[in-house]
Short mmCIF file of C-alpha atoms in Angstrom, two decimals:
data_model
loop_
_atom_site.label_atom_id
_atom_site.label_comp_id
_atom_site.label_asym_id
_atom_site.label_seq_id
_atom_site.Cartn_x
_atom_site.Cartn_y
_atom_site.Cartn_z
CA MET A 1 -1.25 -11.14 -18.47
CA ALA A 2 0.08 -8.30 -16.36
CA TYR A 3 1.15 -4.69 -16.69
CA ALA A 4 4.57 -3.34 -15.77
CA ASN A 5 3.44 -2.45 -12.26
CA ASP A 6 2.72 -6.08 -11.31
CA VAL A 7 6.22 -6.92 -10.07
CA GLY A 8 5.62 -9.22 -7.07
CA GLY A 9 8.17 -12.07 -7.21
CA MET A 10 10.11 -10.79 -10.24
CA HIS A 11 13.88 -11.08 -10.34
CA GLY A 12 16.38 -8.55 -11.60
CA PHE A 13 15.47 -5.20 -10.09
CA GLY A 14 18.72 -5.08 -8.15
CA ASP A 15 19.52 -3.50 -4.83
CA LEU A 16 17.18 -1.34 -2.81
CA PRO A 17 17.69 2.35 -3.62
CA GLU A 18 19.35 4.80 -1.27
CA GLU A 19 17.36 6.21 1.58
CA GLY A 20 15.22 9.17 0.64
CA HIS A 21 12.04 10.27 2.28
CA GLY A 22 8.91 11.97 1.10
CA PHE A 23 9.29 14.41 -1.78
CA GLU A 24 12.62 15.34 -3.28
CA SER A 25 11.36 18.25 -5.40
CA VAL A 26 8.54 20.77 -5.21
CA TRP A 27 6.89 19.39 -8.36
CA GLU A 28 6.66 15.92 -6.81
CA ALA A 29 4.74 17.21 -3.80
CA GLN A 30 2.55 19.31 -6.09
CA VAL A 31 1.64 16.45 -8.40
CA PHE A 32 0.91 14.31 -5.35
CA ALA A 33 -1.40 16.97 -3.83
CA LEU A 34 -3.02 17.70 -7.19
CA ASN A 35 -3.87 14.03 -7.73
CA GLN A 36 -5.22 13.75 -4.19
CA ALA A 37 -7.43 16.81 -4.75
CA CYS A 38 -8.69 15.52 -8.12
CA VAL A 39 -9.66 12.15 -6.62
CA ALA A 40 -11.29 13.83 -3.60
CA ALA A 41 -13.24 16.13 -5.95
CA GLY A 42 -14.41 13.16 -8.05
CA VAL A 43 -12.65 14.25 -11.26
CA TYR A 44 -11.53 10.63 -11.61
CA THR A 45 -11.18 7.58 -9.34
CA LEU A 46 -7.97 6.22 -7.83
CA ASP A 47 -8.49 3.16 -10.02
CA GLU A 48 -8.64 5.21 -13.21
CA PHE A 49 -5.44 6.91 -12.06
CA ARG A 50 -3.70 3.60 -11.33
CA HIS A 51 -4.81 2.05 -14.59
CA THR A 52 -3.56 5.02 -16.59
CA MET A 53 -0.12 4.55 -15.05
CA GLU A 54 -0.23 0.79 -15.62
CA ARG A 55 -0.71 1.30 -19.32
CA ILE A 56 2.57 3.16 -19.74
CA PRO A 57 4.56 0.85 -22.08
CA PRO A 58 6.88 -1.26 -19.88
CA ALA A 59 10.20 0.07 -21.16
CA GLU A 60 9.06 3.66 -20.58
CA TYR A 61 7.44 2.74 -17.28
CA TYR A 62 10.61 1.37 -15.72
CA ALA A 63 12.73 4.26 -17.06
CA MET A 64 10.38 6.88 -15.63
CA PRO A 65 11.00 8.40 -12.18
CA TYR A 66 8.25 7.44 -9.74
CA TYR A 67 6.39 10.74 -9.59
CA GLU A 68 6.75 11.31 -13.33
CA ARG A 69 4.43 8.32 -13.73
CA TRP A 70 1.93 10.22 -11.60
CA LEU A 71 2.40 13.33 -13.72
CA TYR A 72 1.91 11.26 -16.88
CA ALA A 73 -1.42 9.95 -15.54
CA VAL A 74 -2.75 13.30 -14.32
CA GLU A 75 -1.86 14.83 -17.71
CA ARG A 76 -4.14 12.29 -19.34
CA LEU A 77 -7.01 12.35 -16.83
CA LEU A 78 -7.39 16.01 -15.89
CA PRO A 79 -7.87 17.75 -19.29
CA MET B 1 -18.75 -15.36 9.21
CA ARG B 2 -20.19 -16.43 5.89
CA GLU B 3 -21.61 -14.13 3.28
CA THR B 4 -24.94 -14.97 1.78
CA GLU B 5 -24.84 -16.21 -1.78
CA ARG B 6 -24.63 -13.35 -4.22
CA SER B 7 -25.92 -12.94 -7.70
CA GLY B 8 -24.57 -15.09 -10.52
CA ALA B 9 -22.15 -17.97 -10.21
CA ARG B 10 -19.84 -16.08 -7.89
CA PRO B 11 -19.46 -18.03 -4.63
CA ALA B 12 -19.41 -16.12 -1.39
CA VAL B 13 -16.46 -16.81 0.87
CA GLY B 14 -15.80 -16.36 4.57
CA VAL B 15 -13.01 -16.44 7.14
CA GLY B 16 -11.54 -19.94 7.42
CA ASP B 17 -12.43 -20.97 3.86
CA ARG B 18 -9.80 -22.42 1.55
CA VAL B 19 -9.92 -20.42 -1.65
CA ARG B 20 -8.21 -20.38 -5.01
CA VAL B 21 -7.52 -17.15 -6.88
CA ARG B 22 -9.21 -17.37 -10.23
CA VAL B 23 -6.98 -17.32 -13.27
CA LEU B 24 -8.28 -14.23 -14.98
CA ASN B 25 -6.52 -12.10 -17.53
CA PRO B 26 -8.72 -9.11 -18.19
CA PRO B 27 -7.25 -6.47 -20.49
CA GLY B 28 -8.36 -3.75 -18.07
CA HIS B 29 -7.50 -2.86 -14.51
CA ASN B 30 -7.21 -5.66 -11.97
CA ARG B 31 -5.95 -5.85 -8.39
CA ALA B 32 -5.13 -9.55 -8.13
CA PRO B 33 -1.32 -9.74 -8.32
CA SER B 34 -0.11 -12.23 -10.96
CA TYR B 35 1.88 -14.19 -8.41
CA VAL B 36 -1.28 -15.39 -6.60
CA ARG B 37 -3.44 -16.23 -9.63
CA GLY B 38 -4.30 -19.92 -9.59
CA ARG B 39 -2.86 -20.32 -6.07
CA THR B 40 -4.67 -21.62 -3.03
CA GLY B 41 -4.77 -20.04 0.41
CA VAL B 42 -6.96 -19.54 3.45
CA VAL B 43 -9.18 -16.52 4.14
CA VAL B 44 -8.01 -14.97 7.42
CA ARG B 45 -9.80 -11.63 7.60
CA ALA B 46 -12.65 -9.59 6.17
CA VAL B 47 -11.23 -6.31 4.86
CA GLY B 48 -14.60 -4.66 4.22
CA ASP B 49 -16.17 -3.37 1.08
CA GLY B 50 -14.99 -0.91 -1.51
CA ARG B 51 -15.56 0.08 -5.09
CA PHE B 52 -14.72 -2.89 -7.30
CA PRO B 53 -11.49 -1.62 -8.91
CA ASP B 54 -11.82 -3.38 -12.28
CA GLU B 55 -15.07 -1.51 -12.77
CA ALA B 56 -14.05 1.74 -11.08
CA ALA B 57 -11.13 2.07 -13.50
CA ALA B 58 -13.54 1.86 -16.42
CA VAL B 59 -16.72 3.61 -15.32
CA GLY B 60 -15.54 5.68 -12.36
CA ALA B 61 -17.46 6.34 -9.17
CA ASP B 62 -20.60 4.48 -10.30
CA ALA B 63 -18.84 1.12 -10.01
CA ARG B 64 -20.49 -1.48 -7.80
CA ARG B 65 -19.14 -2.13 -4.32
CA GLU B 66 -17.72 -5.45 -3.28
CA GLU B 67 -16.18 -7.19 -0.26
CA SER B 68 -12.50 -7.98 -0.16
CA TRP B 69 -10.76 -10.60 1.98
CA THR B 70 -7.25 -11.17 3.27
CA VAL B 71 -6.01 -14.51 1.98
CA ALA B 72 -2.95 -16.16 3.58
CA PHE B 73 -0.72 -18.11 1.18
CA ALA B 74 2.17 -20.35 2.20
CA GLY B 75 5.42 -19.13 0.68
CA THR B 76 5.98 -22.60 -0.78
CA GLU B 77 2.57 -22.46 -2.53
CA LEU B 78 3.70 -19.30 -4.32
CA TRP B 79 7.41 -19.90 -4.91
CA GLY B 80 8.00 -23.62 -4.47
CA PRO B 81 10.89 -25.09 -2.50
CA ASP B 82 12.93 -21.86 -2.69
CA ALA B 83 10.55 -20.18 -0.24
CA GLY B 84 11.16 -20.20 3.48
CA PRO B 85 9.01 -22.92 5.13
CA ASN B 86 7.71 -20.40 7.69
CA ASP B 87 6.99 -17.57 5.27
CA ARG B 88 3.41 -16.50 4.57
CA VAL B 89 2.13 -13.85 2.21
CA HIS B 90 -1.20 -12.19 3.01
CA VAL B 91 -2.94 -10.58 0.06
CA ASP B 92 -6.19 -8.59 0.05
CA LEU B 93 -8.43 -9.83 -2.75
CA PHE B 94 -11.86 -8.78 -3.94
CA GLU B 95 -14.46 -11.53 -3.84
CA THR B 96 -14.78 -11.74 -7.62
CA TYR B 97 -11.16 -12.90 -7.78
CA LEU B 98 -11.81 -15.88 -5.48
CA GLU B 99 -13.41 -19.31 -5.70
CA ARG B 100 -13.76 -21.98 -3.03
CA ALA B 101 -10.97 -24.54 -3.21
CA MET C 1 14.96 1.10 -12.11
CA SER C 2 13.48 4.54 -11.98
CA GLY C 3 16.05 7.28 -11.52
CA SER C 4 15.63 10.43 -9.52
CA GLY C 5 14.98 12.68 -12.50
CA HIS C 6 16.72 15.61 -10.81
CA HIS C 7 18.35 16.79 -14.01
CA ARG C 8 14.88 17.21 -15.54
CA ASN C 9 13.30 19.10 -12.67
CA GLY C 10 12.77 22.24 -14.78
CA GLU C 11 10.86 20.41 -17.49
CA LEU C 12 8.80 18.41 -15.01
CA GLN C 13 7.96 21.48 -12.93
CA ALA C 14 6.78 23.26 -16.09
CA ARG C 15 4.46 20.34 -16.92
CA VAL C 16 3.05 20.39 -13.37
CA ASN C 17 2.51 24.15 -13.60
CA VAL C 18 0.32 23.64 -16.67
CA LEU C 19 -1.85 21.16 -14.74
CA LEU C 20 -2.07 23.35 -11.64
CA ALA C 21 -3.29 26.26 -13.77
CA LEU C 22 -5.82 24.03 -15.53
CA ALA C 23 -7.15 22.63 -12.24
CA GLU C 24 -7.56 26.13 -10.84
CA GLU C 25 -9.26 27.40 -14.01
CA ARG C 26 -11.73 24.51 -13.82
CA GLY C 27 -12.48 25.19 -10.17
CA ILE C 28 -11.17 21.80 -8.98
CA VAL C 29 -8.45 23.02 -6.66
CA ASP C 30 -6.56 26.30 -6.17
CA ARG C 31 -2.92 26.85 -5.27
CA GLU C 32 -3.71 27.56 -1.63
CA GLU C 33 -5.42 24.18 -1.27
CA ILE C 34 -2.45 22.46 -2.97
CA ASP C 35 -0.06 24.19 -0.55
CA ARG C 36 -2.29 23.29 2.39
CA ARG C 37 -2.24 19.61 1.40
CA ILE C 38 1.56 19.65 1.04
CA GLU C 39 1.96 21.42 4.37
CA LEU C 40 -0.19 18.78 6.06
CA LEU C 41 2.00 15.97 4.71
CA GLY C 42 5.15 17.74 5.85
CA SER C 43 4.02 18.44 9.38
CA SER C 44 1.14 16.79 11.19
CA VAL C 45 1.25 13.52 9.29
CA SER C 46 4.42 11.59 10.12
CA PRO C 47 5.75 8.28 11.45
CA LEU C 48 5.57 9.85 14.92
CA ASN C 49 1.82 9.21 14.78
CA GLY C 50 2.46 5.49 14.42
CA ALA C 51 5.04 5.59 17.20
CA LEU C 52 2.52 7.26 19.52
CA MET C 53 0.04 4.49 18.81
CA VAL C 54 2.60 1.73 19.34
CA VAL C 55 3.93 3.18 22.59
CA ARG C 56 0.40 3.60 23.94
CA ALA C 57 -0.23 -0.05 23.04
CA TRP C 58 2.96 -1.10 24.87
CA ASN C 59 1.79 0.65 28.02
CA ASP C 60 -1.94 0.07 27.90
CA ASP C 61 -3.39 -3.39 27.13
CA ALA C 62 -6.89 -2.06 26.55
CA TYR C 63 -5.59 0.42 23.97
CA ARG C 64 -3.58 -2.36 22.31
CA GLU C 65 -6.77 -4.37 21.93
CA ARG C 66 -8.60 -1.41 20.40
CA LEU C 67 -5.65 -0.72 18.07
CA LEU C 68 -5.63 -4.27 16.74
CA ASP C 69 -9.42 -4.29 16.43
CA ASP C 70 -9.90 -0.94 14.66
CA ALA C 71 -6.68 0.98 14.04
CA GLY C 72 -8.42 3.93 12.39
CA ALA C 73 -10.53 4.55 15.49
CA ALA C 74 -7.52 3.99 17.76
CA ALA C 75 -5.57 6.56 15.74
CA ALA C 76 -8.44 9.05 16.04
CA GLU C 77 -8.38 8.57 19.82
CA LEU C 78 -4.88 10.09 19.79
CA GLY C 79 -5.97 12.92 17.50
CA VAL C 80 -4.59 11.25 14.35
CA SER C 81 -7.14 11.16 11.57
CA GLY C 82 -6.49 9.66 8.15
CA GLY C 83 -7.91 11.28 5.08
CA GLY C 84 -7.15 12.68 1.68
CA TYR C 85 -8.51 10.26 -0.90
CA SER C 86 -11.46 8.22 0.19
CA SER C 87 -13.19 7.03 3.32
CA ASP C 88 -12.95 3.47 1.91
CA ILE C 89 -9.27 3.39 2.82
CA ARG C 90 -8.89 1.85 6.28
CA LEU C 91 -5.94 1.43 8.59
CA HIS C 92 -5.19 -2.01 10.01
CA ALA C 93 -2.52 -2.74 12.61
CA VAL C 94 -0.77 -6.12 12.77
CA ALA C 95 1.20 -7.10 15.87
CA ASN C 96 4.55 -8.84 16.09
CA THR C 97 4.74 -11.61 18.67
CA PRO C 98 7.53 -14.02 19.70
CA GLU C 99 6.14 -16.38 17.02
CA VAL C 100 5.19 -13.97 14.21
CA HIS C 101 6.94 -11.08 12.47
CA ASN C 102 5.01 -8.84 10.07
CA VAL C 103 6.24 -6.76 7.15
CA VAL C 104 4.25 -4.55 4.78
CA VAL C 105 4.41 -4.00 1.01
CA CYS C 106 2.24 -3.11 -1.95
CA THR C 107 3.44 -5.06 -4.98
CA LEU C 108 1.01 -3.52 -7.49
CA CYS C 109 1.71 0.13 -6.73
CA SER C 110 2.90 1.57 -3.46
CA CYS C 111 -0.10 1.68 -1.12
CA TYR C 112 1.04 2.93 2.27
CA PRO C 113 -0.74 4.30 5.36
CA LEU C 114 0.27 7.75 4.16
CA ALA C 115 -2.73 9.56 5.60
CA TRP C 116 -1.58 8.46 9.05
CA LEU C 117 2.21 8.08 8.74
CA GLY C 118 3.22 10.52 5.99
CA PRO C 119 4.87 9.71 2.64
CA PRO C 120 6.76 6.40 2.38
CA PRO C 121 10.54 6.16 1.97
CA ALA C 122 11.96 5.87 -1.55
CA TRP C 123 12.89 2.21 -1.16
CA TYR C 124 9.29 1.27 -0.25
CA LYS C 125 8.13 2.53 -3.66
CA SER C 126 10.93 0.80 -5.57
CA GLU C 127 10.48 -2.20 -7.83
CA ALA C 128 13.44 -3.76 -6.00
CA TYR C 129 11.59 -3.89 -2.67
CA ARG C 130 8.13 -4.64 -4.07
CA SER C 131 9.32 -7.53 -6.25
CA ARG C 132 11.54 -9.19 -3.68
CA VAL C 133 9.96 -8.88 -0.23
CA VAL C 134 7.07 -11.22 -1.09
CA ARG C 135 9.45 -13.91 -2.38
CA ASP C 136 12.42 -13.51 -0.04
CA PRO C 137 11.28 -11.54 3.01
CA ARG C 138 14.11 -12.78 5.22
CA GLY C 139 16.71 -11.73 2.66
CA VAL C 140 15.22 -8.24 2.45
CA LEU C 141 14.97 -7.95 6.24
CA ALA C 142 18.62 -8.99 6.55
CA GLU C 143 19.60 -6.04 4.35
CA PHE C 144 18.01 -3.80 6.98
CA GLY C 145 19.99 -5.62 9.68
CA THR C 146 16.98 -7.58 10.90
CA THR C 147 17.63 -11.30 11.38
CA LEU C 148 14.85 -13.52 12.64
CA PRO C 149 15.00 -17.06 14.04
CA ASP C 150 14.11 -19.72 11.42
CA ALA C 151 11.15 -20.76 13.56
CA THR C 152 9.59 -17.30 13.45
CA GLU C 153 6.72 -17.09 10.98
CA VAL C 154 7.20 -14.15 8.62
CA ARG C 155 3.94 -12.62 7.39
CA VAL C 156 4.18 -10.31 4.43
CA TRP C 157 1.09 -8.12 3.98
CA ASP C 158 0.55 -7.10 0.33
CA ALA C 159 -1.90 -4.19 0.48
CA SER C 160 -3.85 -4.65 -2.73
CA ALA C 161 -7.34 -3.45 -1.77
CA GLU C 162 -8.74 -0.92 0.69
CA ALA C 163 -6.65 -1.71 3.78
CA ARG C 164 -3.41 0.03 4.68
CA TYR C 165 -1.16 -1.82 7.10
CA MET C 166 1.12 -0.77 9.94
CA VAL C 167 3.15 -3.09 12.14
CA VAL C 168 3.02 -2.98 15.93
CA PRO C 169 6.50 -4.13 16.99
CA MET C 170 7.16 -5.85 20.31
CA ALA C 171 8.57 -3.71 23.09
CA PRO C 172 12.24 -4.58 23.54
CA ALA C 173 13.50 -5.87 26.87
CA GLY C 174 13.80 -3.01 29.34
CA ALA C 175 11.37 -0.74 27.50
CA ALA C 176 9.13 -0.57 30.57
CA ASP C 177 11.90 1.25 32.45
CA LEU C 178 12.16 4.00 29.83
CA SER C 179 10.31 7.30 29.69
CA GLU C 180 7.60 7.65 27.06
CA ASP C 181 9.85 9.95 24.99
CA GLN C 182 12.61 7.33 25.05
CA GLN C 183 10.11 4.68 24.01
CA LEU C 184 8.92 6.87 21.13
CA ASP C 185 12.50 7.14 19.84
CA LEU C 186 12.64 3.35 19.55
CA VAL C 187 9.67 3.12 17.19
CA THR C 188 11.07 4.25 13.86
CA ARG C 189 9.29 4.40 10.51
CA ASP C 190 11.11 1.21 9.48
CA CYS C 191 9.70 -0.57 12.55
CA LEU C 192 6.19 0.47 11.49
CA ILE C 193 6.79 -1.01 8.03
CA GLY C 194 8.30 -4.12 9.61
CA VAL C 195 11.81 -4.11 8.13
CA ALA C 196 13.31 -3.22 11.50
CA VAL C 197 12.61 -4.01 15.15
CA PRO C 198 13.09 -1.68 18.14
#
């Protein structure tokens, strides 16, 4: 019915995380910029990117840091 | 504002219309959050058109374009009596996801 | 919950390096362009852009009208232009009033007016925020120290298509007596998301 990303209304995710803004590591900013450039260049669409992330098996999805999900998707769409 | 009838059985909607989000469970990409499927709300704004995401995730940039609409749902319609009586959730939904209620 | 992944930075950086080399080899994007995009997000694109728009709206009714009608064009008027992914992505501003308070989320991913306001805070991207704010907005707002009267309508905007939302908060009492710089300080990123009020 839904993929792991479709969390609106769910219970159990706990408290909001600590403050933190933008990118915490160089690789995060790089994977962000790389994805933006790939979409802008028409290598793939934002929807293909989103759907690739959505299909990460739920247990892995929730365990994965946010930008690692992006990396996972770009690794599958770019080559 | 009321869109002209489009191809197929898909009804056009417009601002002010009461609409229900279709209960659809496609195996592919979809941008109708689960929590609004089957729920009824009122169209409050035309968002404009964009590539239809379900298709764009499968075929890329050649996907057809489609209008999306902001639909206002009462919190109680979505969550029952636990919701605040003055809470509303506005969700942007592509036309394919909607039917007149 | 997703962790920070700091202890794996070396491994993750190595994986990104492979992709950067591949993208350059295929002529999609070179390292200079990657650095330019990162630089842009770190400098010219920030919540200050949203604050400039809000403060102008506080002081100029005609601008406020234009902002609420077409926020992208109103941003461009102040030299703020969105961009990066696709021209389909449009900015929309929603105004708080004595009767209505607005708050923004994207439950399906983490859509945010990033091209105008810079990257979102960590909590905005979290499952904790995205799952809860649509169901219990007042509870989430209270965690940010924002308590609203029961009679106030709370509108949560779940950005699930092409629009990106920013909130135009109400000017607090006495704001008209402040300098523009002082007014700008009142309009924080959290006010633009709608979890705080000036």
